[in-house]
């Protein structure tokens, strides 16, 4: 992703020129897979990857998810404990703000509603944000009201299979209707806070309420 200043114009140019190119050269049959027709899931092999650095290798034998901060009941959850919690399936489109047309994938997430985990941890009434920390040093923040929506999930499966390593194994966030930068991969800590903290891209000027 680029600094915000020149990004918009650049993106408009990029998107309109690629759209014209695609429409000009391809017939409807060829265009359909590019557009990832909403009915079909995107195969793992053509799911885009965007990240600030390398892919960390998270070792399950010493993996714990810490839930702490302004909570009454801090948690240390193993992968097994996460897998044993009530789960939901959510059909979703993950989309990167830097090229929403091509950097998108249709995915069915399986995971634990984030609200379930937060309710176990009992946020203080003054809590306003949840900041996720990831194994690659990435951070992302969610307002607590968004974290509590029933389809915001801590996902451990995509399309019925454990998350591919490059897409966040063992667990990542899925935040339907919000930009991809909120979908933190390789999550190791959820920090509940009464401060208005910002994550990595949010602090560089990307929308904090990251509605698409
Ligand atoms: N840990 C971590 N999570 C991350 C990122 C990252 O750099 N590190 N990039 C974000 C961005 S900008 C996007 S668009 C999505 C891309 O997810 P994908 O690579 O699984 O498609 O991951 C998000 N989650
Ligand atoms: Mo992104």
Coordinates of C-alpha atoms and ligand atoms in Angstrom, one line a residue, residues 1 47-53 56 94-98 103 105 109 133-139 166-168 172 179-187 200-201, ligand 1:
X1 CA 0.0 0.0 0.0
X47 CA -6.2 -15.6 -3.6
X48 CA -4.1 -12.4 -3.4
X49 CA -1.5 -11.9 -0.7
X50 CA -0.8 -8.5 0.9
X51 CA 1.4 -8.0 3.9
X52 CA 4.1 -5.7 5.3
X53 CA 6.9 -8.3 5.4
X56 CA 6.0 -15.8 10.0
X94 CA -11.8 -9.9 1.6
X95 CA -10.6 -6.9 -0.4
X96 CA -7.5 -4.7 -0.2
X97 CA -8.1 -1.0 -0.3
X98 CA -5.0 -0.5 -2.5
X103 CA -7.0 -7.7 -4.8
X105 CA -11.2 -13.0 -2.7
X109 CA -14.5 -18.2 7.1
X133 CA -0.9 -7.8 17.5
X134 CA 0.4 -10.3 15.0
X135 CA 3.5 -12.5 14.8
X136 CA 5.0 -10.3 12.0
X137 CA 4.8 -7.1 14.1
X138 CA 1.6 -5.9 12.4
X139 CA -1.1 -4.3 14.4
X166 CA 0.4 -17.2 4.1
X167 CA -3.2 -16.2 4.9
X168 CA -2.8 -16.2 8.6
X172 CA -6.7 -14.3 11.8
X179 CA -11.2 -3.2 4.3
X180 CA -8.7 -6.0 4.3
X181 CA -6.2 -4.2 6.5
X182 CA -8.5 -5.0 9.5
X183 CA -8.2 -8.7 8.8
X184 CA -5.1 -9.2 10.9
X185 CA -3.2 -12.5 10.1
X186 CA -1.2 -14.6 12.6
X187 CA -2.9 -12.9 15.6
X200 CA -0.4 0.1 11.5
X201 CA -2.4 1.4 8.5
Ligands
LIG1 N1 -0.2 -9.8 10.3 C1 -0.6 -9.1 9.2 N2 -1.9 -9.1 8.8 C2 -2.3 -8.4 7.7 C3 -1.4 -7.7 7.0 C4 -0.1 -7.7 7.3 O1 0.8 -7.1 6.7 N3 0.3 -8.4 8.4 N4 -1.9 -7.0 5.9 C5 -3.3 -6.7 5.8 C6 -3.8 -6.2 4.5 S1 -3.4 -4.7 4.0 C7 -4.7 -7.0 3.7 S2 -5.4 -6.4 2.4 C8 -5.0 -8.4 4.1 C9 -4.6 -9.4 3.0 O2 -4.9 -10.7 3.4 P1 -4.5 -11.9 2.5 O3 -3.0 -11.7 2.2 O4 -4.8 -13.1 3.2 O5 -5.3 -11.7 1.2 O6 -4.3 -8.8 5.3 C10 -4.2 -7.8 6.3 N5 -3.7 -8.5 7.5

